[in-house]
């Protein structure tokens, strides 16, 4: 059974375009204080594992912490907008960065090279505590998700221009495209830093699942054109091309191509003219 979230909780087209450009969407302090107060104990005790491909509504028992998390109206609305009704759970994990642990995780993507042009998995990251810079907030590289890499092939990169480190209020949730380059930073504080991550697989075509009322808002194109400091001026075009391909798939509109980057590389005329 899937409950359709209220329209007001679905993402807008501008938010979806932001996700397609950045590879992430952040919702600050969206989880209520009473849940955040319980969370560290719940996460410390562990969340029972789930077999790959378990439907979301079977993965976590009704009333459980994880179930309440994914049923929060804004969380459910974002999830529906990104992966649609009836997603399955790929896996979940509690990530703990220990106090003064002395090392960081290398930059990585969470899977092998994944070349799906028209589908993606979504990872939800939930931070129950206030995360300060020295608690090792997750590093991520905005706009890296469509530059497809293999697991920790990017691990040799120590820092990239434009990378971000998550600093947030308790109850913050971040949705990530599966391909984003990320890694837990070194925790230099005296506090253990908890994060709960769930990966979701879509079971429907990811086609106009959000609130499309603003589909033609000029902000959509502006979002899709966002450039990040780690791009070379020319290779930034590759990311714009990749985003346009994804936006075409998500909207079902293969004429969308504001700067003709897709049109250029798909121009393969088939008309044969008689030899002169
Ligand atoms: O702990 C973190 O901040 C990130 C951990 C993570 O996402 C991972 O291990 O894949």
PDB file of C-alpha atoms and ligand atoms in Angstrom:
ATOM      1  CA  UNK A   1       0.000   0.000   0.000  1.00  0.00           C
ATOM      2  CA  UNK A   2       1.369   3.424  -0.915  1.00  0.00           C
ATOM      3  CA  UNK A   3      -0.094   6.589   0.461  1.00  0.00           C
ATOM      4  CA  UNK A   4       0.070   9.446  -2.030  1.00  0.00           C
ATOM      5  CA  UNK A   5       1.598  12.415  -0.182  1.00  0.00           C
ATOM      6  CA  UNK A   6      -0.358  15.663  -0.153  1.00  0.00           C
ATOM      7  CA  UNK A   7       0.492  17.853  -3.138  1.00  0.00           C
ATOM      8  CA  UNK A   8       1.909  20.536  -0.855  1.00  0.00           C
ATOM      9  CA  UNK A   9       4.564  18.072   0.294  1.00  0.00           C
ATOM     10  CA  UNK A  10       5.718  17.030  -3.160  1.00  0.00           C
ATOM     11  CA  UNK A  11       8.846  18.679  -4.504  1.00  0.00           C
ATOM     12  CA  UNK A  12       8.471  21.473  -7.013  1.00  0.00           C
ATOM     13  CA  UNK A  13      10.081  21.428 -10.452  1.00  0.00           C
ATOM     14  CA  UNK A  14      12.665  23.956  -9.231  1.00  0.00           C
ATOM     15  CA  UNK A  15      13.590  21.632  -6.342  1.00  0.00           C
ATOM     16  CA  UNK A  16      13.783  18.670  -8.720  1.00  0.00           C
ATOM     17  CA  UNK A  17      16.015  20.656 -11.079  1.00  0.00           C
ATOM     18  CA  UNK A  18      18.172  21.536  -8.058  1.00  0.00           C
ATOM     19  CA  UNK A  19      18.477  17.815  -7.277  1.00  0.00           C
ATOM     20  CA  UNK A  20      19.343  17.007 -10.893  1.00  0.00           C
ATOM     21  CA  UNK A  21      22.067  19.705 -10.901  1.00  0.00           C
ATOM     22  CA  UNK A  22      23.506  19.264  -7.409  1.00  0.00           C
ATOM     23  CA  UNK A  23      22.834  15.556  -6.892  1.00  0.00           C
ATOM     24  CA  UNK A  24      21.325  16.341  -3.512  1.00  0.00           C
ATOM     25  CA  UNK A  25      18.502  18.088  -1.740  1.00  0.00           C
ATOM     26  CA  UNK A  26      18.769  19.189   1.832  1.00  0.00           C
ATOM     27  CA  UNK A  27      15.888  19.590   4.306  1.00  0.00           C
ATOM     28  CA  UNK A  28      17.039  21.349   7.434  1.00  0.00           C
ATOM     29  CA  UNK A  29      15.587  20.381  10.821  1.00  0.00           C
ATOM     30  CA  UNK A  30      12.677  18.558   9.230  1.00  0.00           C
ATOM     31  CA  UNK A  31      12.503  15.796  11.845  1.00  0.00           C
ATOM     32  CA  UNK A  32      10.775  16.847  15.080  1.00  0.00           C
ATOM     33  CA  UNK A  33      12.728  17.272  18.311  1.00  0.00           C
ATOM     34  CA  UNK A  34      11.031  14.350  20.106  1.00  0.00           C
ATOM     35  CA  UNK A  35      12.249  11.946  17.405  1.00  0.00           C
ATOM     36  CA  UNK A  36      15.745  13.453  17.376  1.00  0.00           C
ATOM     37  CA  UNK A  37      15.881  13.002  21.149  1.00  0.00           C
ATOM     38  CA  UNK A  38      15.178   9.261  20.793  1.00  0.00           C
ATOM     39  CA  UNK A  39      17.303   8.712  17.724  1.00  0.00           C
ATOM     40  CA  UNK A  40      20.807   8.226  19.087  1.00  0.00           C
ATOM     41  CA  UNK A  41      19.645   5.454  21.448  1.00  0.00           C
ATOM     42  CA  UNK A  42      17.673   3.827  18.636  1.00  0.00           C
ATOM     43  CA  UNK A  43      20.610   4.021  16.233  1.00  0.00           C
ATOM     44  CA  UNK A  44      23.067   2.818  18.858  1.00  0.00           C
ATOM     45  CA  UNK A  45      20.854  -0.220  19.481  1.00  0.00           C
ATOM     46  CA  UNK A  46      20.821  -0.842  15.711  1.00  0.00           C
ATOM     47  CA  UNK A  47      18.080  -1.037  13.095  1.00  0.00           C
ATOM     48  CA  UNK A  48      17.372  -4.637  11.994  1.00  0.00           C
ATOM     49  CA  UNK A  49      18.825  -5.372   8.545  1.00  0.00           C
ATOM     50  CA  UNK A  50      16.558  -5.551   5.542  1.00  0.00           C
ATOM     51  CA  UNK A  51      16.929  -7.938   2.597  1.00  0.00           C
ATOM     52  CA  UNK A  52      17.786  -6.188  -0.681  1.00  0.00           C
ATOM     53  CA  UNK A  53      14.606  -5.305  -2.546  1.00  0.00           C
ATOM     54  CA  UNK A  54      12.195  -5.347   0.392  1.00  0.00           C
ATOM     55  CA  UNK A  55       9.230  -3.050  -0.277  1.00  0.00           C
ATOM     56  CA  UNK A  56       9.504   0.017   1.914  1.00  0.00           C
ATOM     57  CA  UNK A  57       6.211  -0.657   3.656  1.00  0.00           C
ATOM     58  CA  UNK A  58       7.476  -4.122   4.696  1.00  0.00           C
ATOM     59  CA  UNK A  59      11.015  -3.061   5.564  1.00  0.00           C
ATOM     60  CA  UNK A  60      10.256  -1.240   8.790  1.00  0.00           C
ATOM     61  CA  UNK A  61       7.393  -2.231  11.147  1.00  0.00           C
ATOM     62  CA  UNK A  62       4.632   0.262  11.653  1.00  0.00           C
ATOM     63  CA  UNK A  63       5.438   2.572  14.551  1.00  0.00           C
ATOM     64  CA  UNK A  64       9.182   1.827  14.386  1.00  0.00           C
ATOM     65  CA  UNK A  65      11.584   4.742  14.330  1.00  0.00           C
ATOM     66  CA  UNK A  66      12.625   4.209  10.699  1.00  0.00           C
ATOM     67  CA  UNK A  67       8.992   3.935   9.605  1.00  0.00           C
ATOM     68  CA  UNK A  68       8.059   7.150  11.388  1.00  0.00           C
ATOM     69  CA  UNK A  69      11.048   8.854   9.752  1.00  0.00           C
ATOM     70  CA  UNK A  70      10.041   7.942   6.198  1.00  0.00           C
ATOM     71  CA  UNK A  71       6.404   8.767   6.918  1.00  0.00           C
ATOM     72  CA  UNK A  72       7.094  12.358   7.983  1.00  0.00           C
ATOM     73  CA  UNK A  73       5.064  14.358   5.447  1.00  0.00           C
ATOM     74  CA  UNK A  74       7.981  16.326   3.986  1.00  0.00           C
ATOM     75  CA  UNK A  75      10.237  13.277   3.875  1.00  0.00           C
ATOM     76  CA  UNK A  76       7.517  11.123   2.287  1.00  0.00           C
ATOM     77  CA  UNK A  77       6.729  13.896  -0.209  1.00  0.00           C
ATOM     78  CA  UNK A  78      10.360  14.230  -1.296  1.00  0.00           C
ATOM     79  CA  UNK A  79      10.820  10.479  -1.521  1.00  0.00           C
ATOM     80  CA  UNK A  80       7.685  10.091  -3.646  1.00  0.00           C
ATOM     81  CA  UNK A  81       8.807  12.920  -5.929  1.00  0.00           C
ATOM     82  CA  UNK A  82      12.211  11.305  -6.459  1.00  0.00           C
ATOM     83  CA  UNK A  83      11.467   7.567  -6.685  1.00  0.00           C
ATOM     84  CA  UNK A  84       7.683   7.354  -6.820  1.00  0.00           C
ATOM     85  CA  UNK A  85       5.244   5.018  -5.104  1.00  0.00           C
ATOM     86  CA  UNK A  86       6.287   1.657  -3.693  1.00  0.00           C
ATOM     87  CA  UNK A  87      10.092   1.978  -3.645  1.00  0.00           C
ATOM     88  CA  UNK A  88      12.130  -0.915  -2.316  1.00  0.00           C
ATOM     89  CA  UNK A  89      14.900  -0.705   0.245  1.00  0.00           C
ATOM     90  CA  UNK A  90      18.305  -1.567  -1.155  1.00  0.00           C
ATOM     91  CA  UNK A  91      20.005  -1.465   2.250  1.00  0.00           C
ATOM     92  CA  UNK A  92      20.348   0.787   5.245  1.00  0.00           C
ATOM     93  CA  UNK A  93      23.154   1.508   7.683  1.00  0.00           C
ATOM     94  CA  UNK A  94      23.936   3.491  10.789  1.00  0.00           C
ATOM     95  CA  UNK A  95      27.144   5.466  10.230  1.00  0.00           C
ATOM     96  CA  UNK A  96      29.045   6.513  13.326  1.00  0.00           C
ATOM     97  CA  UNK A  97      32.076   8.787  13.252  1.00  0.00           C
ATOM     98  CA  UNK A  98      33.829   8.135  16.513  1.00  0.00           C
ATOM     99  CA  UNK A  99      35.077  10.953  18.762  1.00  0.00           C
ATOM    100  CA  UNK A 100      38.631  12.012  17.886  1.00  0.00           C
ATOM    101  CA  UNK A 101      38.869   9.056  15.530  1.00  0.00           C
ATOM    102  CA  UNK A 102      41.933  10.391  13.745  1.00  0.00           C
ATOM    103  CA  UNK A 103      41.032   9.562  10.164  1.00  0.00           C
ATOM    104  CA  UNK A 104      38.524  10.416   7.472  1.00  0.00           C
ATOM    105  CA  UNK A 105      36.773   8.207   4.955  1.00  0.00           C
ATOM    106  CA  UNK A 106      38.126   8.482   1.419  1.00  0.00           C
ATOM    107  CA  UNK A 107      35.928  10.164  -1.137  1.00  0.00           C
ATOM    108  CA  UNK A 108      33.742   7.528  -2.798  1.00  0.00           C
ATOM    109  CA  UNK A 109      30.524   6.716  -4.579  1.00  0.00           C
ATOM    110  CA  UNK A 110      28.341   4.038  -3.034  1.00  0.00           C
ATOM    111  CA  UNK A 111      28.421   1.577  -5.912  1.00  0.00           C
ATOM    112  CA  UNK A 112      30.118   0.501  -9.106  1.00  0.00           C
ATOM    113  CA  UNK A 113      29.858   2.609 -12.241  1.00  0.00           C
ATOM    114  CA  UNK A 114      26.123   2.915 -12.856  1.00  0.00           C
ATOM    115  CA  UNK A 115      25.283   4.115 -16.344  1.00  0.00           C
ATOM    116  CA  UNK A 116      21.493   4.167 -16.131  1.00  0.00           C
ATOM    117  CA  UNK A 117      20.567   7.346 -18.047  1.00  0.00           C
ATOM    118  CA  UNK A 118      16.913   7.468 -16.995  1.00  0.00           C
ATOM    119  CA  UNK A 119      16.707   6.005 -13.478  1.00  0.00           C
ATOM    120  CA  UNK A 120      18.485   6.565 -10.212  1.00  0.00           C
ATOM    121  CA  UNK A 121      18.445   5.394  -6.629  1.00  0.00           C
ATOM    122  CA  UNK A 122      18.100   7.813  -3.782  1.00  0.00           C
ATOM    123  CA  UNK A 123      19.907   7.781  -0.482  1.00  0.00           C
ATOM    124  CA  UNK A 124      18.354   9.394   2.540  1.00  0.00           C
ATOM    125  CA  UNK A 125      20.775  10.621   5.199  1.00  0.00           C
ATOM    126  CA  UNK A 126      19.339  11.594   8.555  1.00  0.00           C
ATOM    127  CA  UNK A 127      21.360  13.516  11.149  1.00  0.00           C
ATOM    128  CA  UNK A 128      19.668  13.474  14.578  1.00  0.00           C
ATOM    129  CA  UNK A 129      22.259  15.699  16.269  1.00  0.00           C
ATOM    130  CA  UNK A 130      23.501  19.191  15.664  1.00  0.00           C
ATOM    131  CA  UNK A 131      26.570  18.602  13.473  1.00  0.00           C
ATOM    132  CA  UNK A 132      29.423  21.074  13.793  1.00  0.00           C
ATOM    133  CA  UNK A 133      32.397  21.329  11.449  1.00  0.00           C
ATOM    134  CA  UNK A 134      34.718  19.465  13.799  1.00  0.00           C
ATOM    135  CA  UNK A 135      32.247  16.559  14.198  1.00  0.00           C
ATOM    136  CA  UNK A 136      33.159  15.324  10.716  1.00  0.00           C
ATOM    137  CA  UNK A 137      30.032  16.285   8.802  1.00  0.00           C
ATOM    138  CA  UNK A 138      29.705  14.382   5.539  1.00  0.00           C
ATOM    139  CA  UNK A 139      31.828  15.761   2.725  1.00  0.00           C
ATOM    140  CA  UNK A 140      30.182  15.809  -0.667  1.00  0.00           C
ATOM    141  CA  UNK A 141      31.021  17.219  -4.047  1.00  0.00           C
ATOM    142  CA  UNK A 142      28.021  19.021  -5.543  1.00  0.00           C
ATOM    143  CA  UNK A 143      27.346  18.113  -9.139  1.00  0.00           C
ATOM    144  CA  UNK A 144      29.579  15.006  -9.113  1.00  0.00           C
ATOM    145  CA  UNK A 145      26.753  12.449  -9.301  1.00  0.00           C
ATOM    146  CA  UNK A 146      26.600  12.195 -13.088  1.00  0.00           C
ATOM    147  CA  UNK A 147      30.408  11.936 -13.485  1.00  0.00           C
ATOM    148  CA  UNK A 148      30.172   8.207 -13.093  1.00  0.00           C
ATOM    149  CA  UNK A 149      32.962   6.597 -11.114  1.00  0.00           C
ATOM    150  CA  UNK A 150      33.668   3.255  -9.519  1.00  0.00           C
ATOM    151  CA  UNK A 151      33.358   3.038  -5.711  1.00  0.00           C
ATOM    152  CA  UNK A 152      36.466   4.711  -4.232  1.00  0.00           C
ATOM    153  CA  UNK A 153      38.261   5.506  -7.506  1.00  0.00           C
ATOM    154  CA  UNK A 154      38.021   9.115  -6.342  1.00  0.00           C
ATOM    155  CA  UNK A 155      39.622   8.281  -2.977  1.00  0.00           C
ATOM    156  CA  UNK A 156      42.945   9.828  -3.996  1.00  0.00           C
ATOM    157  CA  UNK A 157      41.328  13.282  -4.200  1.00  0.00           C
ATOM    158  CA  UNK A 158      41.795  14.961  -0.851  1.00  0.00           C
ATOM    159  CA  UNK A 159      39.900  18.160  -1.550  1.00  0.00           C
ATOM    160  CA  UNK A 160      38.026  19.496  -4.530  1.00  0.00           C
ATOM    161  CA  UNK A 161      37.057  23.100  -5.149  1.00  0.00           C
ATOM    162  CA  UNK A 162      33.428  23.654  -4.219  1.00  0.00           C
ATOM    163  CA  UNK A 163      33.149  20.575  -1.975  1.00  0.00           C
ATOM    164  CA  UNK A 164      30.828  20.958   0.993  1.00  0.00           C
ATOM    165  CA  UNK A 165      30.926  19.596   4.495  1.00  0.00           C
ATOM    166  CA  UNK A 166      27.604  19.101   6.170  1.00  0.00           C
ATOM    167  CA  UNK A 167      27.034  21.305   9.193  1.00  0.00           C
ATOM    168  CA  UNK A 168      23.435  21.197  10.337  1.00  0.00           C
ATOM    169  CA  UNK A 169      20.798  21.474  13.011  1.00  0.00           C
ATOM    170  CA  UNK A 170      19.345  18.305  14.571  1.00  0.00           C
ATOM    171  CA  UNK A 171      16.748  16.556  12.416  1.00  0.00           C
ATOM    172  CA  UNK A 172      18.288  17.402   9.073  1.00  0.00           C
ATOM    173  CA  UNK A 173      17.655  15.053   6.164  1.00  0.00           C
ATOM    174  CA  UNK A 174      19.609  15.068   2.918  1.00  0.00           C
ATOM    175  CA  UNK A 175      18.506  13.168  -0.176  1.00  0.00           C
ATOM    176  CA  UNK A 176      21.360  12.122  -2.437  1.00  0.00           C
ATOM    177  CA  UNK A 177      21.532  10.808  -5.984  1.00  0.00           C
ATOM    178  CA  UNK A 178      23.287   7.419  -5.743  1.00  0.00           C
ATOM    179  CA  UNK A 179      26.257   8.640  -7.772  1.00  0.00           C
ATOM    180  CA  UNK A 180      27.345  11.554  -5.585  1.00  0.00           C
ATOM    181  CA  UNK A 181      30.978  11.581  -4.458  1.00  0.00           C
ATOM    182  CA  UNK A 182      31.012  11.778  -0.684  1.00  0.00           C
ATOM    183  CA  UNK A 183      32.762  10.608   2.476  1.00  0.00           C
ATOM    184  CA  UNK A 184      32.573  10.911   6.243  1.00  0.00           C
ATOM    185  CA  UNK A 185      35.076  13.493   7.464  1.00  0.00           C
ATOM    186  CA  UNK A 186      37.367  13.081  10.437  1.00  0.00           C
ATOM    187  CA  UNK A 187      35.612  13.662  13.731  1.00  0.00           C
ATOM    188  CA  UNK A 188      37.877  15.916  15.790  1.00  0.00           C
ATOM    189  CA  UNK A 189      35.300  16.461  18.522  1.00  0.00           C
ATOM    190  CA  UNK A 190      34.570  14.560  21.740  1.00  0.00           C
ATOM    191  CA  UNK A 191      31.088  13.622  20.537  1.00  0.00           C
ATOM    192  CA  UNK A 192      30.162  10.536  18.499  1.00  0.00           C
ATOM    193  CA  UNK A 193      28.402  11.704  15.329  1.00  0.00           C
ATOM    194  CA  UNK A 194      25.487   9.551  14.107  1.00  0.00           C
ATOM    195  CA  UNK A 195      23.922   9.372  10.688  1.00  0.00           C
ATOM    196  CA  UNK A 196      21.292   6.924   9.431  1.00  0.00           C
ATOM    197  CA  UNK A 197      21.291   6.159   5.730  1.00  0.00           C
ATOM    198  CA  UNK A 198      18.678   4.322   3.671  1.00  0.00           C
ATOM    199  CA  UNK A 199      19.038   3.582  -0.034  1.00  0.00           C
ATOM    200  CA  UNK A 200      15.841   3.320  -2.057  1.00  0.00           C
ATOM    201  CA  UNK A 201      15.334   1.732  -5.474  1.00  0.00           C
ATOM    202  CA  UNK A 202      12.469   2.943  -7.672  1.00  0.00           C
ATOM    203  CA  UNK A 203       9.908   0.415  -8.919  1.00  0.00           C
ATOM    204  CA  UNK A 204       8.179   2.752 -11.377  1.00  0.00           C
ATOM    205  CA  UNK A 205       9.464   4.945 -14.184  1.00  0.00           C
ATOM    206  CA  UNK A 206      10.660   8.205 -12.623  1.00  0.00           C
ATOM    207  CA  UNK A 207       8.420  10.341 -14.790  1.00  0.00           C
ATOM    208  CA  UNK A 208       6.856  13.616 -13.525  1.00  0.00           C
ATOM    209  CA  UNK A 209       6.322  12.300  -9.995  1.00  0.00           C
ATOM    210  CA  UNK A 210       6.617  15.731  -8.379  1.00  0.00           C
ATOM    211  CA  UNK A 211       4.376  18.816  -8.438  1.00  0.00           C
ATOM    212  CA  UNK A 212       4.951  20.011 -11.997  1.00  0.00           C
ATOM    213  CA  UNK A 213       2.917  23.231 -11.723  1.00  0.00           C
ATOM    214  CA  UNK A 214       6.122  25.253 -12.107  1.00  0.00           C
ATOM    215  CA  UNK A 215       7.646  23.128 -14.886  1.00  0.00           C
ATOM    216  CA  UNK A 216       8.178  26.168 -17.117  1.00  0.00           C
ATOM    217  CA  UNK A 217       9.497  28.484 -14.405  1.00  0.00           C
ATOM    218  CA  UNK A 218      12.770  30.038 -15.730  1.00  0.00           C
ATOM    219  CA  UNK A 219      14.379  28.979 -12.419  1.00  0.00           C
ATOM    220  CA  UNK A 220      14.268  25.381 -13.658  1.00  0.00           C
ATOM    221  CA  UNK A 221      16.676  26.152 -16.521  1.00  0.00           C
ATOM    222  CA  UNK A 222      18.767  28.334 -14.191  1.00  0.00           C
ATOM    223  CA  UNK A 223      19.103  25.446 -11.712  1.00  0.00           C
ATOM    224  CA  UNK A 224      19.995  22.979 -14.462  1.00  0.00           C
ATOM    225  CA  UNK A 225      22.719  25.377 -15.628  1.00  0.00           C
ATOM    226  CA  UNK A 226      24.442  25.624 -12.249  1.00  0.00           C
ATOM    227  CA  UNK A 227      28.249  25.378 -12.572  1.00  0.00           C
ATOM    228  CA  UNK A 228      30.456  24.207  -9.728  1.00  0.00           C
ATOM    229  CA  UNK A 229      33.985  25.383  -8.996  1.00  0.00           C
ATOM    230  CA  UNK A 230      35.565  21.964  -9.646  1.00  0.00           C
ATOM    231  CA  UNK A 231      34.448  21.971 -13.297  1.00  0.00           C
ATOM    232  CA  UNK A 232      36.794  23.093 -16.018  1.00  0.00           C
ATOM    233  CA  UNK A 233      34.908  25.676 -18.100  1.00  0.00           C
ATOM    234  CA  UNK A 234      34.593  23.183 -20.945  1.00  0.00           C
ATOM    235  CA  UNK A 235      33.903  20.006 -18.940  1.00  0.00           C
ATOM    236  CA  UNK A 236      31.105  21.781 -17.114  1.00  0.00           C
ATOM    237  CA  UNK A 237      29.278  21.347 -20.383  1.00  0.00           C
ATOM    238  CA  UNK A 238      29.453  17.603 -19.947  1.00  0.00           C
ATOM    239  CA  UNK A 239      27.572  17.896 -16.655  1.00  0.00           C
ATOM    240  CA  UNK A 240      24.978  20.184 -18.246  1.00  0.00           C
ATOM    241  CA  UNK A 241      24.592  17.628 -21.028  1.00  0.00           C
ATOM    242  CA  UNK A 242      24.165  14.819 -18.481  1.00  0.00           C
ATOM    243  CA  UNK A 243      21.577  16.849 -16.565  1.00  0.00           C
ATOM    244  CA  UNK A 244      19.624  17.650 -19.726  1.00  0.00           C
ATOM    245  CA  UNK A 245      19.554  13.930 -20.558  1.00  0.00           C
ATOM    246  CA  UNK A 246      18.222  13.191 -17.081  1.00  0.00           C
ATOM    247  CA  UNK A 247      15.712  16.053 -17.195  1.00  0.00           C
ATOM    248  CA  UNK A 248      14.422  14.801 -20.551  1.00  0.00           C
ATOM    249  CA  UNK A 249      13.910  11.356 -19.009  1.00  0.00           C
ATOM    250  CA  UNK A 250      12.236  12.750 -15.884  1.00  0.00           C
ATOM    251  CA  UNK A 251       9.853  15.008 -17.816  1.00  0.00           C
ATOM    252  CA  UNK A 252       9.348  12.799 -20.894  1.00  0.00           C
ATOM    253  CA  UNK A 253      10.227  15.832 -23.020  1.00  0.00           C
ATOM    254  CA  UNK A 254      13.047  15.011 -25.405  1.00  0.00           C
ATOM    255  CA  UNK A 255      12.872  18.469 -26.974  1.00  0.00           C
ATOM    256  CA  UNK A 256      14.186  20.105 -23.789  1.00  0.00           C
ATOM    257  CA  UNK A 257      17.743  21.191 -24.648  1.00  0.00           C
ATOM    258  CA  UNK A 258      18.239  24.915 -23.950  1.00  0.00           C
ATOM    259  CA  UNK A 259      21.827  25.126 -25.215  1.00  0.00           C
ATOM    260  CA  UNK A 260      21.649  22.312 -27.772  1.00  0.00           C
ATOM    261  CA  UNK A 261      24.353  20.176 -26.141  1.00  0.00           C
ATOM    262  CA  UNK A 262      22.279  17.013 -26.507  1.00  0.00           C
ATOM    263  CA  UNK A 263      21.041  18.011 -29.961  1.00  0.00           C
ATOM    264  CA  UNK A 264      24.636  18.421 -31.190  1.00  0.00           C
ATOM    265  CA  UNK A 265      25.776  14.960 -30.169  1.00  0.00           C
ATOM    266  CA  UNK A 266      22.613  13.217 -31.278  1.00  0.00           C
ATOM    267  CA  UNK A 267      22.699  14.709 -34.783  1.00  0.00           C
ATOM    268  CA  UNK A 268      23.296  11.627 -36.940  1.00  0.00           C
ATOM    269  CA  UNK A 269      21.550  12.339 -40.230  1.00  0.00           C
ATOM    270  CA  UNK A 270      20.361   9.247 -42.057  1.00  0.00           C
ATOM    271  CA  UNK A 271      19.413  10.869 -45.382  1.00  0.00           C
ATOM    272  CA  UNK A 272      21.565   9.435 -48.159  1.00  0.00           C
ATOM    273  CA  UNK A 273      22.104  11.570 -51.210  1.00  0.00           C
ATOM    274  CA  UNK A 274      22.911  10.225 -54.662  1.00  0.00           C
ATOM    275  CA  UNK A 275      26.599  10.122 -55.519  1.00  0.00           C
ATOM    276  CA  UNK A 276      27.630  13.122 -57.621  1.00  0.00           C
TER     277      UNK A 276
HETATM  278  O1  LIG B   1      29.584   9.100   7.852  1.00  0.00           O
HETATM  279  C1  LIG B   1      29.386   9.833   6.898  1.00  0.00           C
HETATM  280  O2  LIG B   1      29.314  11.040   6.985  1.00  0.00           O
HETATM  281  C2  LIG B   1      29.225   9.259   5.509  1.00  0.00           C
HETATM  282  C3  LIG B   1      29.320   7.767   5.474  1.00  0.00           C
HETATM  283  C4  LIG B   1      28.851   7.229   4.183  1.00  0.00           C
HETATM  284  O3  LIG B   1      28.026   7.791   3.529  1.00  0.00           O
HETATM  285  C5  LIG B   1      29.359   5.979   3.642  1.00  0.00           C
HETATM  286  O4  LIG B   1      30.102   5.275   4.328  1.00  0.00           O
HETATM  287  O5  LIG B   1      29.048   5.654   2.485  1.00  0.00           O
END
